Short mmCIF file of C-alpha atoms and ligand atoms in Angstrom, two decimals:
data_model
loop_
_atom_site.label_atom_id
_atom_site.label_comp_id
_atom_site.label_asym_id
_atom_site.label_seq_id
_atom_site.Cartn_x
_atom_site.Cartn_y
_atom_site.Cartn_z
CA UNK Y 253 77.05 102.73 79.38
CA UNK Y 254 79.82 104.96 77.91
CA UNK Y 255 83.74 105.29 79.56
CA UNK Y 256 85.43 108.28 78.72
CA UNK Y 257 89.48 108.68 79.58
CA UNK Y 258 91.78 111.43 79.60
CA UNK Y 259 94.74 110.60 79.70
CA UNK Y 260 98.23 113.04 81.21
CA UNK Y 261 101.48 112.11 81.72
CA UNK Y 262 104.10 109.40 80.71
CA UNK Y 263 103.85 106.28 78.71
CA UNK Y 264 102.72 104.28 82.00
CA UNK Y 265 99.49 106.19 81.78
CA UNK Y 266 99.10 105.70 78.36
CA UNK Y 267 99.20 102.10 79.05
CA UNK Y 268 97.08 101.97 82.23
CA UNK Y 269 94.64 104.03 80.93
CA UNK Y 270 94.49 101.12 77.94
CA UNK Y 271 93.90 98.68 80.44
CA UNK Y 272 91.22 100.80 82.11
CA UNK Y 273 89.65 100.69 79.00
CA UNK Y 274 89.54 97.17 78.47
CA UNK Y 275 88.23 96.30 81.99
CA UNK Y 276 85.24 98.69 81.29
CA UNK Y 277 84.52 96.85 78.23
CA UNK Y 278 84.67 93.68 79.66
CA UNK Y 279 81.99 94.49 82.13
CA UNK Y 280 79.76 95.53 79.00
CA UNK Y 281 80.87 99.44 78.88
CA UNK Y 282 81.36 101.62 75.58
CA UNK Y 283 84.26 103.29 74.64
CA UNK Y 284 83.64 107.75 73.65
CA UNK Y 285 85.77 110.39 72.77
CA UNK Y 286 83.15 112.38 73.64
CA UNK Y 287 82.81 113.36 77.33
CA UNK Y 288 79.33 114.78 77.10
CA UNK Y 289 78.08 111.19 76.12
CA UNK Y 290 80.10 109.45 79.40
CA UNK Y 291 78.11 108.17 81.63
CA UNK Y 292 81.70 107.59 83.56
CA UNK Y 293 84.47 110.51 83.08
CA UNK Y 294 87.72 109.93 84.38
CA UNK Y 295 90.71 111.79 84.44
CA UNK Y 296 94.39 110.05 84.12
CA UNK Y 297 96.31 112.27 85.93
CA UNK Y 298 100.23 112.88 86.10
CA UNK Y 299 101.75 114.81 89.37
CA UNK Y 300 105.68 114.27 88.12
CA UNK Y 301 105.68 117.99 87.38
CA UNK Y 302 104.02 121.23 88.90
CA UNK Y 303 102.36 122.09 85.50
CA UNK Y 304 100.96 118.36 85.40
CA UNK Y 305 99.36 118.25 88.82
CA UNK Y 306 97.78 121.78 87.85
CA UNK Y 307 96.59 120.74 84.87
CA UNK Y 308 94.86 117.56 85.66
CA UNK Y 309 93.57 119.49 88.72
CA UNK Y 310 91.89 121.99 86.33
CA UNK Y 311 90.45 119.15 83.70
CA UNK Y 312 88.45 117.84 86.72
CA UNK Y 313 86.98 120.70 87.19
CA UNK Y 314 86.26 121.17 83.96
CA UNK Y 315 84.74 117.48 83.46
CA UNK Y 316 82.65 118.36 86.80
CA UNK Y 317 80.43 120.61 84.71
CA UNK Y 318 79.36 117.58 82.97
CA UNK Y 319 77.15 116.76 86.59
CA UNK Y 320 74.81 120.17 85.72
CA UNK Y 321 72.90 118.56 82.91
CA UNK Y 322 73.09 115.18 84.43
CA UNK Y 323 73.45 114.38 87.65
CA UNK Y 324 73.99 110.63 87.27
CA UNK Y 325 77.72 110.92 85.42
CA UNK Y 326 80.28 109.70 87.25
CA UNK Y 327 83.34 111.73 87.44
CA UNK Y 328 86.43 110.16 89.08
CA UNK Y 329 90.53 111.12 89.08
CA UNK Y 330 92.84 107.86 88.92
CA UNK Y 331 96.66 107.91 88.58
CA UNK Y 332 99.40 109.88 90.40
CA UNK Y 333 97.28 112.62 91.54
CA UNK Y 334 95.08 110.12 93.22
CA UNK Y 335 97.23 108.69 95.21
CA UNK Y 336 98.93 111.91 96.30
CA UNK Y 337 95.85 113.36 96.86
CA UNK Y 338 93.32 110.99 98.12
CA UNK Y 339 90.25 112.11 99.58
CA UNK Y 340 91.84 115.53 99.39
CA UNK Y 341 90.33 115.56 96.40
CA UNK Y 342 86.74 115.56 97.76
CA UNK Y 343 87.98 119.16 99.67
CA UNK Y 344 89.59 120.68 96.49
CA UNK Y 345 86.89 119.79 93.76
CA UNK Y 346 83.51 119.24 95.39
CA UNK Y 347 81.82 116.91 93.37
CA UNK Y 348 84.10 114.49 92.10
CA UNK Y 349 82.82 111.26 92.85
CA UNK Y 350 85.52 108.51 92.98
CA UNK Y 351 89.46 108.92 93.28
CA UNK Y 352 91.46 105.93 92.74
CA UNK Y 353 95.41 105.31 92.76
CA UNK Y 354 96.88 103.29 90.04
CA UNK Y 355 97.06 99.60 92.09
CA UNK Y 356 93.78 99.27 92.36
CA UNK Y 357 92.40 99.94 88.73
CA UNK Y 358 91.51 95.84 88.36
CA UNK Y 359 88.24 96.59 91.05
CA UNK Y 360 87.66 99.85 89.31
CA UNK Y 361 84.63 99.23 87.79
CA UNK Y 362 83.02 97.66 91.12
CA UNK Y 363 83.99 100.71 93.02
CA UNK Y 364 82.23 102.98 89.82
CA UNK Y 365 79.06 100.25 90.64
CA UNK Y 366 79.51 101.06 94.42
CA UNK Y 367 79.83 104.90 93.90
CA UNK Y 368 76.81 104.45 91.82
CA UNK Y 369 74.52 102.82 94.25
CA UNK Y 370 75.12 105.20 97.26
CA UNK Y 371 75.30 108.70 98.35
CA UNK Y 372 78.49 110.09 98.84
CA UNK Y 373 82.04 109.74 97.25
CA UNK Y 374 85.03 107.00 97.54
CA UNK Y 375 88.81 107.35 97.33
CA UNK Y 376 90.74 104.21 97.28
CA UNK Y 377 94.41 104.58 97.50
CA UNK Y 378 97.85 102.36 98.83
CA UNK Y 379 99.86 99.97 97.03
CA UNK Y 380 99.36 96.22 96.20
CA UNK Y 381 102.00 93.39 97.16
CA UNK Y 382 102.91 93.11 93.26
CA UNK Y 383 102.04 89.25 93.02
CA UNK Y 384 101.74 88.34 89.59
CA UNK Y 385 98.15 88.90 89.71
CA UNK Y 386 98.36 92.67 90.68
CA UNK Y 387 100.07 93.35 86.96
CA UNK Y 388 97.55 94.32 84.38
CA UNK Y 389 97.94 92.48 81.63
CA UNK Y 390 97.48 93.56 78.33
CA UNK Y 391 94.41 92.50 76.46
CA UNK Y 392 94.57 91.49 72.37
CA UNK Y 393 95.20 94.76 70.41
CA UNK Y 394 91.71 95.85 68.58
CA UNK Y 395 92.95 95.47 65.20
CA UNK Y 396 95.90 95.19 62.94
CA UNK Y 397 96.54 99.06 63.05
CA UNK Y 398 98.42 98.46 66.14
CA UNK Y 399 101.31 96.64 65.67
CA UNK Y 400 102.92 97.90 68.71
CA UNK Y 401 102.69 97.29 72.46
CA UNK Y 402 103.92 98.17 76.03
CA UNK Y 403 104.59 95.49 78.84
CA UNK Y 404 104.68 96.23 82.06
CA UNK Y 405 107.71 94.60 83.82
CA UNK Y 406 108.27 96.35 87.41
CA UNK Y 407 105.98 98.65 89.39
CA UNK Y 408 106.98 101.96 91.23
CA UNK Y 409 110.48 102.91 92.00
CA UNK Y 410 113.03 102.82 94.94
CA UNK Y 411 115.58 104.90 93.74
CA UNK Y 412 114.51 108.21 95.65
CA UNK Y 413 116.43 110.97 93.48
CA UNK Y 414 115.67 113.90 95.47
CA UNK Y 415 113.64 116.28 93.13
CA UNK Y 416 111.06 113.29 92.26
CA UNK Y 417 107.47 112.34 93.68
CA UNK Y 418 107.44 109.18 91.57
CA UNK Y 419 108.41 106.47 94.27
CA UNK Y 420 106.13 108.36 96.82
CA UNK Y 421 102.95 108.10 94.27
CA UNK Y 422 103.85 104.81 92.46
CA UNK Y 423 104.76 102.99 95.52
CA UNK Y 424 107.83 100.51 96.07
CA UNK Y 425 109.48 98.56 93.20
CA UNK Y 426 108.12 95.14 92.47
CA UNK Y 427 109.72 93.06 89.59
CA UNK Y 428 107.41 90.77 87.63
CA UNK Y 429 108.80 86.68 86.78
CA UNK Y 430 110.30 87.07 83.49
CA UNK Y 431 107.85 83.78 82.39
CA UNK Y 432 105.14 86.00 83.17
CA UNK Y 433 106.39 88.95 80.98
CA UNK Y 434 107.50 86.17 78.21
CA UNK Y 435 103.98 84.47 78.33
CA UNK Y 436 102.37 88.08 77.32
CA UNK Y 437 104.84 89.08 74.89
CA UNK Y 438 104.36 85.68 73.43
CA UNK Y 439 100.40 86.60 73.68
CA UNK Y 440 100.64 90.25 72.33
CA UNK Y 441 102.59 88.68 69.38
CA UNK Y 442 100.56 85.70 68.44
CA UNK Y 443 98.01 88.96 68.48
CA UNK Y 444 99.56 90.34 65.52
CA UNK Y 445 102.09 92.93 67.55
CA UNK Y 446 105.76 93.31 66.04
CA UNK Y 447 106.96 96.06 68.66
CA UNK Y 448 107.27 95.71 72.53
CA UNK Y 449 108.12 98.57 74.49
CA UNK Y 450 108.97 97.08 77.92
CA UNK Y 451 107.84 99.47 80.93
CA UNK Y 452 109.52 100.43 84.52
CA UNK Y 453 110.52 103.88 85.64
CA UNK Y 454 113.95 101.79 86.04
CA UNK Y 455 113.49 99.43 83.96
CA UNK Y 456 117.02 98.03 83.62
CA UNK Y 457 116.67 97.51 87.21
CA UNK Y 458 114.72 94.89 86.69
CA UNK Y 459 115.49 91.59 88.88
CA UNK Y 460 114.07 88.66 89.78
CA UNK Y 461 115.47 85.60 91.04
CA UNK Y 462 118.50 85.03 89.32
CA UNK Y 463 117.38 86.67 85.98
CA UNK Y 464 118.53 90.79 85.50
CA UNK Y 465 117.19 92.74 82.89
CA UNK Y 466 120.07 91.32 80.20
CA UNK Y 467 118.22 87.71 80.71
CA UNK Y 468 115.47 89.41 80.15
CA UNK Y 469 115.85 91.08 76.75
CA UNK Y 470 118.14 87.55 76.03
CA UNK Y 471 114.54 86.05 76.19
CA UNK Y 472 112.36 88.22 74.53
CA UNK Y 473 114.74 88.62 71.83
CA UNK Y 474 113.72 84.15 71.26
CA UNK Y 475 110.00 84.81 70.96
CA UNK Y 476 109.28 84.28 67.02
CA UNK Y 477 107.40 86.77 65.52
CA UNK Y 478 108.92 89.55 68.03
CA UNK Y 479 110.39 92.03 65.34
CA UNK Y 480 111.52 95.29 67.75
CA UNK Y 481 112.05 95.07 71.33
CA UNK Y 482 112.17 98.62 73.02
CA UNK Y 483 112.58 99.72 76.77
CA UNK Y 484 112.24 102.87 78.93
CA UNK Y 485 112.81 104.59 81.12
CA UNK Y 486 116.52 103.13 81.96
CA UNK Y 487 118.61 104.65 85.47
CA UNK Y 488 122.27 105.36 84.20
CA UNK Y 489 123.50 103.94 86.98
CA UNK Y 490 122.31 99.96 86.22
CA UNK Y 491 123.44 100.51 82.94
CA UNK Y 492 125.39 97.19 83.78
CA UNK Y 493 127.70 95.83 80.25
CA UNK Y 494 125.23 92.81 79.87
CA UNK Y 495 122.98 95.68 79.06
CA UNK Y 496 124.55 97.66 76.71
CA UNK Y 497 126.16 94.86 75.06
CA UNK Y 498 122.41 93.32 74.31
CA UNK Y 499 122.55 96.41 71.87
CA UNK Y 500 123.73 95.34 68.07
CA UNK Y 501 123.44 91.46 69.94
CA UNK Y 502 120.20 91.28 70.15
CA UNK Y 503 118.17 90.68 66.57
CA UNK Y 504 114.81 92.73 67.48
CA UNK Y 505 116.31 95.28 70.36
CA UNK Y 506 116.07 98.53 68.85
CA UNK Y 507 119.08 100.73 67.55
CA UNK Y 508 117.92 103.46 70.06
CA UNK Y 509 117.58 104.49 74.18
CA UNK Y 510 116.14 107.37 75.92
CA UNK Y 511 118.67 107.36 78.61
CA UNK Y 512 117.67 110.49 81.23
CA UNK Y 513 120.47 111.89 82.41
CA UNK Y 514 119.72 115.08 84.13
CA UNK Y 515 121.84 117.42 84.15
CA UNK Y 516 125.91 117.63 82.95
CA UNK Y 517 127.06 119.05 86.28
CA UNK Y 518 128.57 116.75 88.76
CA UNK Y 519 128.09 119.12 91.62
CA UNK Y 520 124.40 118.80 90.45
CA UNK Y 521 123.87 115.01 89.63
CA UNK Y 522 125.47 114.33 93.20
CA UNK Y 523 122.20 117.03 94.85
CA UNK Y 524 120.08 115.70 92.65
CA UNK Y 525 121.00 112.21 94.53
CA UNK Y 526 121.43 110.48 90.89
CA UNK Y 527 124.36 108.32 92.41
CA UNK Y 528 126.49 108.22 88.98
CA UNK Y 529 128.30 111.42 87.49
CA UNK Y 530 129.55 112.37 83.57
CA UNK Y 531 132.35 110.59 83.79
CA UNK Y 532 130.09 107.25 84.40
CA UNK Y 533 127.33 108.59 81.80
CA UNK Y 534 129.82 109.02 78.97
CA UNK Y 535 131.03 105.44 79.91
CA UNK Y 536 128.07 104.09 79.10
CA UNK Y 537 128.03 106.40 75.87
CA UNK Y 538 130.87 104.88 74.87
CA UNK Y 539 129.87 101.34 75.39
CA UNK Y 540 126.58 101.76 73.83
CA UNK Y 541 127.79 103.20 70.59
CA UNK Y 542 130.47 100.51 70.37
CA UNK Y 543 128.30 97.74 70.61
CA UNK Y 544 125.95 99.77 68.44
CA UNK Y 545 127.48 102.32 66.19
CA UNK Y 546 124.07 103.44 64.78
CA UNK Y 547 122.48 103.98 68.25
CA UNK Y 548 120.78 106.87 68.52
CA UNK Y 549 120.76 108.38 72.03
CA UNK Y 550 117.77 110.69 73.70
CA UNK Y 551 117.75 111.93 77.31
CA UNK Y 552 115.54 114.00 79.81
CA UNK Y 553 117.19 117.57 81.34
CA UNK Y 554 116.13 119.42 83.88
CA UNK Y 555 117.38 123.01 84.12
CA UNK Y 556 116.96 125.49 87.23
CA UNK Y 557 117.73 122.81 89.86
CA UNK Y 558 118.20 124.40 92.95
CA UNK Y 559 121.38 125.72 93.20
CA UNK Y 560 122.03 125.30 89.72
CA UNK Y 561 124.89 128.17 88.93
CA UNK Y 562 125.62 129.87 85.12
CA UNK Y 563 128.63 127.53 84.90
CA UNK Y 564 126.49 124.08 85.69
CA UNK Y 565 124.07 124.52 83.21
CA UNK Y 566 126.92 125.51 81.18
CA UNK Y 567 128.01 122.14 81.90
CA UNK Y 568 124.84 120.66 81.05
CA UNK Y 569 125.29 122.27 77.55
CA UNK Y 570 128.78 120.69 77.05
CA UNK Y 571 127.28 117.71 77.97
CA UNK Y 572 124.58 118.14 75.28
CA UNK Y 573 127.24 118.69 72.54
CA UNK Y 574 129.24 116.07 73.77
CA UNK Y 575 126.98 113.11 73.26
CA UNK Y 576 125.39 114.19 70.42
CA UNK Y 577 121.98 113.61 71.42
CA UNK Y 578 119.10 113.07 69.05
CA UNK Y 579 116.22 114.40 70.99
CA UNK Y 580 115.53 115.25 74.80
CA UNK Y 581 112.66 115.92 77.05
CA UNK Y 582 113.67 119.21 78.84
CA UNK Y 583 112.10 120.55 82.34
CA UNK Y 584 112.04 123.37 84.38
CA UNK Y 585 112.42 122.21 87.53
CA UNK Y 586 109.54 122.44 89.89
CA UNK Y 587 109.12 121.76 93.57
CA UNK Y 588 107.31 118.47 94.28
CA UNK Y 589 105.54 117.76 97.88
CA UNK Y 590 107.43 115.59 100.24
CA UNK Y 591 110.93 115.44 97.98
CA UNK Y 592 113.88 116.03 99.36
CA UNK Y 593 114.62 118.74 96.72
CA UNK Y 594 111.42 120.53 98.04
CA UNK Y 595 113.07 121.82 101.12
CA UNK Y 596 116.19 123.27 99.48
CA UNK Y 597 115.53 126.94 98.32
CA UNK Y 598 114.00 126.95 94.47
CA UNK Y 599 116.70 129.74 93.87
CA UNK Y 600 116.80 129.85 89.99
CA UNK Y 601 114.17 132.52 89.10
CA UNK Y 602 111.46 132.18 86.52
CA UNK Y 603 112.74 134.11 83.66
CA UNK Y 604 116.37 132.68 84.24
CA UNK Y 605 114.79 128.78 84.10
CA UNK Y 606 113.21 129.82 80.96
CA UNK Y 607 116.18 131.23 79.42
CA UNK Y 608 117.94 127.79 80.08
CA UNK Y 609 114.94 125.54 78.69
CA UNK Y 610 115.15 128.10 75.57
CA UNK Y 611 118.73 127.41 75.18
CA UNK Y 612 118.54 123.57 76.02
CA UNK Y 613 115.56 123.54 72.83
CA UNK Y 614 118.33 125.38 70.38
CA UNK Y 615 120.55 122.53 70.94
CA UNK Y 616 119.05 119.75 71.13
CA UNK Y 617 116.89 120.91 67.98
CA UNK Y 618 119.90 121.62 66.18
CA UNK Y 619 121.14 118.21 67.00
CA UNK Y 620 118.56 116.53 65.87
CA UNK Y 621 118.34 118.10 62.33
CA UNK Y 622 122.32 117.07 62.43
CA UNK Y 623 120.99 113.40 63.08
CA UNK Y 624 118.42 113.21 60.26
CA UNK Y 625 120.21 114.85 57.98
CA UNK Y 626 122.71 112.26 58.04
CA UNK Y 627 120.05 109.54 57.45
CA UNK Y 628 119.33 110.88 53.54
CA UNK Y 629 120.30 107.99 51.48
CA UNK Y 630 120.00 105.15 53.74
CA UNK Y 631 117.89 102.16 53.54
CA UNK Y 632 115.61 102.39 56.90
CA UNK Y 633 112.98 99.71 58.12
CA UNK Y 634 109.31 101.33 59.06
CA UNK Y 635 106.77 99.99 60.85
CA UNK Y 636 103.76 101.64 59.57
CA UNK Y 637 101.59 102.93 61.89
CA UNK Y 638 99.19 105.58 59.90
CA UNK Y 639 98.51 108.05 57.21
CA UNK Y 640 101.64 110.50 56.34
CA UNK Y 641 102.22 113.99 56.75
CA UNK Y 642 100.66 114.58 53.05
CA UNK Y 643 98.11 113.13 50.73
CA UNK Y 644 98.86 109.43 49.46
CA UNK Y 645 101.74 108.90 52.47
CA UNK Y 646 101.84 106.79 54.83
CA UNK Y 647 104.24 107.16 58.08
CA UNK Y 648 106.00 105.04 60.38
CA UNK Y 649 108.61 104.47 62.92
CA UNK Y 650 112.60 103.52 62.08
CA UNK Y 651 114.34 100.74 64.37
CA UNK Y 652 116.00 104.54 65.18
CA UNK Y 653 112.80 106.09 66.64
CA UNK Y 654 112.65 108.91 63.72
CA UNK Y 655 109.14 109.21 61.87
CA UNK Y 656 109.26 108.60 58.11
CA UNK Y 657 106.77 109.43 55.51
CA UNK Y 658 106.71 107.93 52.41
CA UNK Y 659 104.57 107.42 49.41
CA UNK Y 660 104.40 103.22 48.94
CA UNK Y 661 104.36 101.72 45.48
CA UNK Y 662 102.32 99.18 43.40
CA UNK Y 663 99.20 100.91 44.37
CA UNK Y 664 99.43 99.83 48.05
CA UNK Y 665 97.30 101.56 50.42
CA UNK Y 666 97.43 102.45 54.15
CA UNK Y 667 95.01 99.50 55.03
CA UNK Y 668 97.65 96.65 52.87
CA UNK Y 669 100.52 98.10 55.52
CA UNK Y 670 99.76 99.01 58.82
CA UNK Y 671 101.08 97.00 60.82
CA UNK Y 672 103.55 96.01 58.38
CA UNK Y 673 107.74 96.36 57.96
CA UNK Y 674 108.39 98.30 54.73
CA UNK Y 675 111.80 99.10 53.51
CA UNK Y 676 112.51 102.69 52.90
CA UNK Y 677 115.40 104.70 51.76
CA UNK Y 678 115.46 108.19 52.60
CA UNK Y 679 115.14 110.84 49.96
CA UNK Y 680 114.75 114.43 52.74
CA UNK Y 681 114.94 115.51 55.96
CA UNK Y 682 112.42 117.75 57.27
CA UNK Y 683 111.96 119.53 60.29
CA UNK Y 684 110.22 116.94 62.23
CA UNK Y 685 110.50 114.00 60.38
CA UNK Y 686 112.30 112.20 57.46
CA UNK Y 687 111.12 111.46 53.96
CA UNK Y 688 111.49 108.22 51.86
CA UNK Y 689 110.73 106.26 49.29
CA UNK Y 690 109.94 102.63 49.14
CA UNK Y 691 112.39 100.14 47.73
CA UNK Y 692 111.14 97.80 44.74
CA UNK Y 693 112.89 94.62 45.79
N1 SAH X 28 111.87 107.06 85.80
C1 SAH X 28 112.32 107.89 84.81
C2 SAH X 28 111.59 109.20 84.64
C3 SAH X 28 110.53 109.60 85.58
S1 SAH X 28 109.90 111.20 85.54
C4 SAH X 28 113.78 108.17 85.02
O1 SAH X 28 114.32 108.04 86.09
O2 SAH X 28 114.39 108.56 84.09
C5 SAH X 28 110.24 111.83 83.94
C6 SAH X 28 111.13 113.02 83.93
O3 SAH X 28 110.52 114.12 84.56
C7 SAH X 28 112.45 112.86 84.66
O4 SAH X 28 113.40 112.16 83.92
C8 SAH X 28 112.85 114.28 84.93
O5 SAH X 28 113.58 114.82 83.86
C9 SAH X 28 111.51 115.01 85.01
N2 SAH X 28 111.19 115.42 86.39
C10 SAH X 28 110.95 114.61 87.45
N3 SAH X 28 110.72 115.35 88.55
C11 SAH X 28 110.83 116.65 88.19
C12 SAH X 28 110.71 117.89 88.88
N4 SAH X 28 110.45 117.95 90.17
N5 SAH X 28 110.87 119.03 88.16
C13 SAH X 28 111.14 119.00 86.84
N6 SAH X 28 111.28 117.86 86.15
C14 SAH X 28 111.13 116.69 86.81
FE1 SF4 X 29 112.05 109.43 89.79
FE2 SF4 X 29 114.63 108.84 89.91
FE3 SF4 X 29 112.80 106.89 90.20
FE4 SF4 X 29 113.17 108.04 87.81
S1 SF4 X 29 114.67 106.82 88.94
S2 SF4 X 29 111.21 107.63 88.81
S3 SF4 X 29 113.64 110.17 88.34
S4 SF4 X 29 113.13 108.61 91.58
#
């Protein structure tokens, strides 16, 4: 039997969908790329944004087709859409055969058994308690190529900002014990993994018992063999000073954050129900890069919020300048069922959101040439993860986040270091990516 996955969305689906994976293969399933060779399709869909929901929408359809050659395929939608959807799925693309909502992926290949061995089609959606035993755990990575790995520490979210369908499709926040997230850090590691990226949609949030999310990294940061220690997404707003003080503290935590902030309008961040405004973001700016002078800082935007005047997004441009950031995810905002947001009037018209993303894209991509620019002659650490961007490279990630290409020395080949920390000193700075050279120690 053959699984086939496609995954949409954020780095939570990336993971589950991993997990997914590993369950099939447990229960004596195949892995393909290949969807005409599954004999079980399933689509790993994201809602967060208009375009998203559309799109994985449209990929069921398209994986439907499949069922014309051979009736017996299994096509099935887990994830976001799932559980917004549920069995409304059925009505909007006859023929899907199982829908299934992110907490209850552990029985998912029973239900594909149960779907299998009867007429007609299942949806299984709702939320679990979030006992220790309702977090999928990572299994060992597959081989040394994959050095890196994401934890889950806290499912769904609470925090309710009003343009977002996350808490209504991912369900109320539940915070895993930290010995639990230690024991399968320690696991991942003794696995050969260097690089944890620790998951939550607020993941600084994170609490249990008398531990917060500083104790957290504190403990992490003692597992031997841990090199890099990454988080995301963190909420402004519990950017607490334990937190940012872990940064330049902390041996393997990562000199970078993707810290979504929004928008650079007050009168905005307060609709948008974000609960902190600039004055509190640049605070944490500022505490951030002086516990970590290196850091380098990312956000999301959205532009086109309702109500969103000429002189907020303005604002949001300052903003932009302001911190200096080194990248950004950037939205057009779009309506999402049952959000508060959703029943003010989407005012900002099509062409004029557009304009904004266009303009939020200038800066932040001149930014970010700024950024590597200034990395050309300094001594960086890669992970590498694969082949480079030309023959004889390879490429990896800085402690930074930035990509770096470089041709490595004394004949070494991809296979010697994947997987492996190479020192690098950077020689260019390309569009996308930096160049380096290894250094002969
Ligand atoms: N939990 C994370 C991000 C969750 S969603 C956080 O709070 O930062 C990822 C990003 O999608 C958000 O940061 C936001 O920029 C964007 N987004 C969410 N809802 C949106 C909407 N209705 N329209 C446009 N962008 C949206
Ligand atoms: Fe959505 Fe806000 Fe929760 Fe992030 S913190 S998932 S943007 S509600």
């Amino acid at each position: 039997m053959k699984l086939y996955v496609k995954t949409f969305g954020c780095q939570m689906n990336v993971h589950d969908s991993r997990r997914i994976e590993e369950i099939f293969s447990a229960a004596g399933y195949s892995m393909t790329t290949d969807p005409r060779q599954a004999d079980v399709a399933l689509i790993n869909s994201c809602t967060v944004r208009e375009k998203a929901w559309h799109k994985a929408i449209s990929e069921t359809g398209r994986l439907r087709k499949l069922k014309r050659g051979r009736r017996d395929v299994i096509v099935g939608v887990v994830g976001c859409v799932a559980q917004q959807e549920g069995e409304r799925i059925f009505d909007l693309l006859p023929g899907v055969d199982i829908v299934v909502a992110p907490d209850h992926y552990g029985k998912l290949v029973e239900l594909v058994e149960e779907v299998r061995s009867r007429e007609g089609a299942l949806a299984l959606t709702g939320f679990d308690r979030g006992l220790p035993q309702d977090f999928l755990i990572a299994g060992p990575p597959p081989s040394r190529r994959e050095a890196t790995a994401f934890v889950t520490i806290m499912k769904g979210c609470q925090e309710r900002c009003a343009y977002c369908i996350v808490p209504t499709v991912r369900g109320p926040e539940r915070h895993r014990p930290i010995e639990d997230v230690e024991s399968e850090v320690r696991s991942l590691v003794s696995a050969g993994v260097v690089e944890v990226t620790l998951l939550g949609q607020k993941v600084n949030a994170y609490r249990r018992g008398e531990a917060g999310f500083a104790d957290l990294l504190r403990c992490l940061d003692s597992v031997e063999g841990l090199e890099r220690l990454r988080f995301t997404s963190p909420h402004p707003r519990h950017m607490t000073s334990d937190v940012t003080s872990s940064f330049g503290n902390l041996r393997s935590l990562c000199e970078s954050i993707h810290l979504p902030v929004q928008s650079g309008s007050n009168r905005i961040l307060s609709r948008m129900g974000r609960r902190y405004n600039v004055e509190d973001y640049l605070l944490v700016v500022a505490r951030l890069r002086e516990a970590c002078p290196s850091i380098g800082i990312s956000t999301d935007l959205i532009v086109g919020y309702p109500g969103e005047t000429k002189e907020d997004f303005e604002e949001t441009l300052a903003l932009i300048d302001r911190v200096g950031f080194c990248g950004a995810f950037s939205f057009k905002y779009s309506p999402r069922p049952g959000t508060k947001a959703a029943r003010l009037d989407d005012d900002v018209p099509a062409d004029e959101k557009a304009r904004r993303l266009d303009a939020v894209h200038d800066r932040i991509e001149s930014l970010e040439r700024q950024w590597r620019k200034s990395m050309v002659g300094a001594r960086l650490e890669i992970l590498v993860a694969s082949a480079g961007r030309l023959p004889g490279q390879v490429s990896g990630r800085a402690r930074n986040g930035q990509i770096v290409n470089f041709v490595p020395t004394d004949g070494k080949t991809i296979e010697d270091l994947v997987g492996h920390l190479v020192e690098v000193e950077v020689i260019a700075a390309h569009s996308h990516s930096l160049e380096g050279k290894s250094v002969i120690r």
